[in-house]
C-alpha positions as a Python dict, from the first residue, in 0.01 Angstrom:
ca = {
    (1, 'M'): (0, 0, 0),
    (2, 'D'): (-94, 246, -335),
    (3, 'E'): (164, 302, -586),
    (4, 'E'): (262, 614, -482),
    (5, 'T'): (441, 530, -122),
    (6, 'H'): (747, 316, -10),
    (7, 'P'): (820, 68, 243),
    (8, 'P'): (1005, 297, 561),
    (9, 'D'): (1278, 130, 442),
    (10, 'R'): (1344, 193, 81),
    (11, 'P'): (1283, 615, 12),
    (12, 'A'): (1117, 689, -330),
    (13, 'E'): (1383, 725, -547),
    (14, 'P'): (1455, 1096, -696),
    (15, 'P'): (1331, 1139, -1070),
    (16, 'A'): (1633, 1153, -1338),
    (17, 'A'): (1800, 1562, -1373),
    (18, 'G'): (1805, 1581, -1731),
    (19, 'P'): (1696, 1388, -2032),
    (20, 'V'): (1694, 1003, -1991),
    (21, 'V'): (1904, 851, -2244),
    (22, 'C'): (1976, 476, -2337),
    (23, 'A'): (2239, 337, -2112),
    (24, 'R'): (2285, 112, -2432),
    (25, 'C'): (2316, 302, -2755),
    (26, 'G'): (2297, 688, -2588),
    (27, 'T'): (1890, 734, -2808),
    (28, 'A'): (1740, 1035, -2635),
    (29, 'A'): (1376, 1018, -2543),
    (30, 'E'): (1140, 1251, -2563),
    (31, 'G'): (1012, 1498, -2309),
    (32, 'G'): (1185, 1441, -1948),
    (33, 'T'): (989, 1057, -1902),
    (34, 'A'): (1058, 759, -2038),
    (35, 'P'): (820, 595, -2216),
    (36, 'V'): (636, 297, -2096),
    (37, 'T'): (795, 46, -2362),
    (38, 'W'): (1126, 89, -2193),
    (39, 'I'): (1279, -92, -1920),
    (40, 'S'): (1499, 35, -1652),
    (41, 'S'): (1723, -158, -1389),
    (42, 'V'): (1936, -65, -1081),
    (43, 'E'): (2235, -214, -1110),
    (44, 'D'): (2554, -92, -820),
    (45, 'G'): (2281, 111, -714),
    (46, 'R'): (2233, 315, -1062),
    (47, 'R'): (1887, 335, -1224),
    (48, 'L'): (1939, 276, -1618),
    (49, 'H'): (1686, 308, -1877),
    (50, 'F'): (1731, 77, -2222),
    (51, 'C'): (1547, 172, -2527),
    (52, 'E'): (1264, -24, -2707),
    (53, 'T'): (1502, -183, -2995),
    (54, 'C'): (1790, -225, -2716),
    (55, 'A'): (1560, -410, -2464),
    (56, 'R'): (1449, -597, -2788),
    (57, 'L'): (1770, -676, -2928),
    (58, 'H'): (1877, -810, -2568),
    (59, 'I'): (1523, -929, -2343),
    (60, 'R'): (1679, -1263, -2263),
    (61, 'A'): (1932, -1125, -2051),
    (62, 'I'): (1751, -839, -1952),
    (63, 'E'): (1452, -1172, -1830),
    (64, 'S'): (1794, -1363, -1700),
    (65, 'R'): (1930, -1097, -1477),
    (66, 'L'): (2206, -1051, -1633),
    (67, 'D'): (2413, -753, -1514),
    (68, 'S'): (2414, -494, -1935),
    (69, 'L'): (2815, -568, -1930),
    (70, 'W'): (2708, -892, -1950),
    (71, 'W'): (2487, -853, -2298),
}
């Protein structure tokens, strides 16, 4: 299966409407997509994006798979 196809039981997530914003600090990404240095996470069915600064600051919590509410 290539990267562009999705399993039938998991439909493709629609792209975010509007600018991509860090869920932690509110920094907006330039353009309509998150830079490759940002992290995305799905929590409670919502896709959240975290900027490079916030991701680096909370990397241990992210790797421990703690929800962002716990950081």
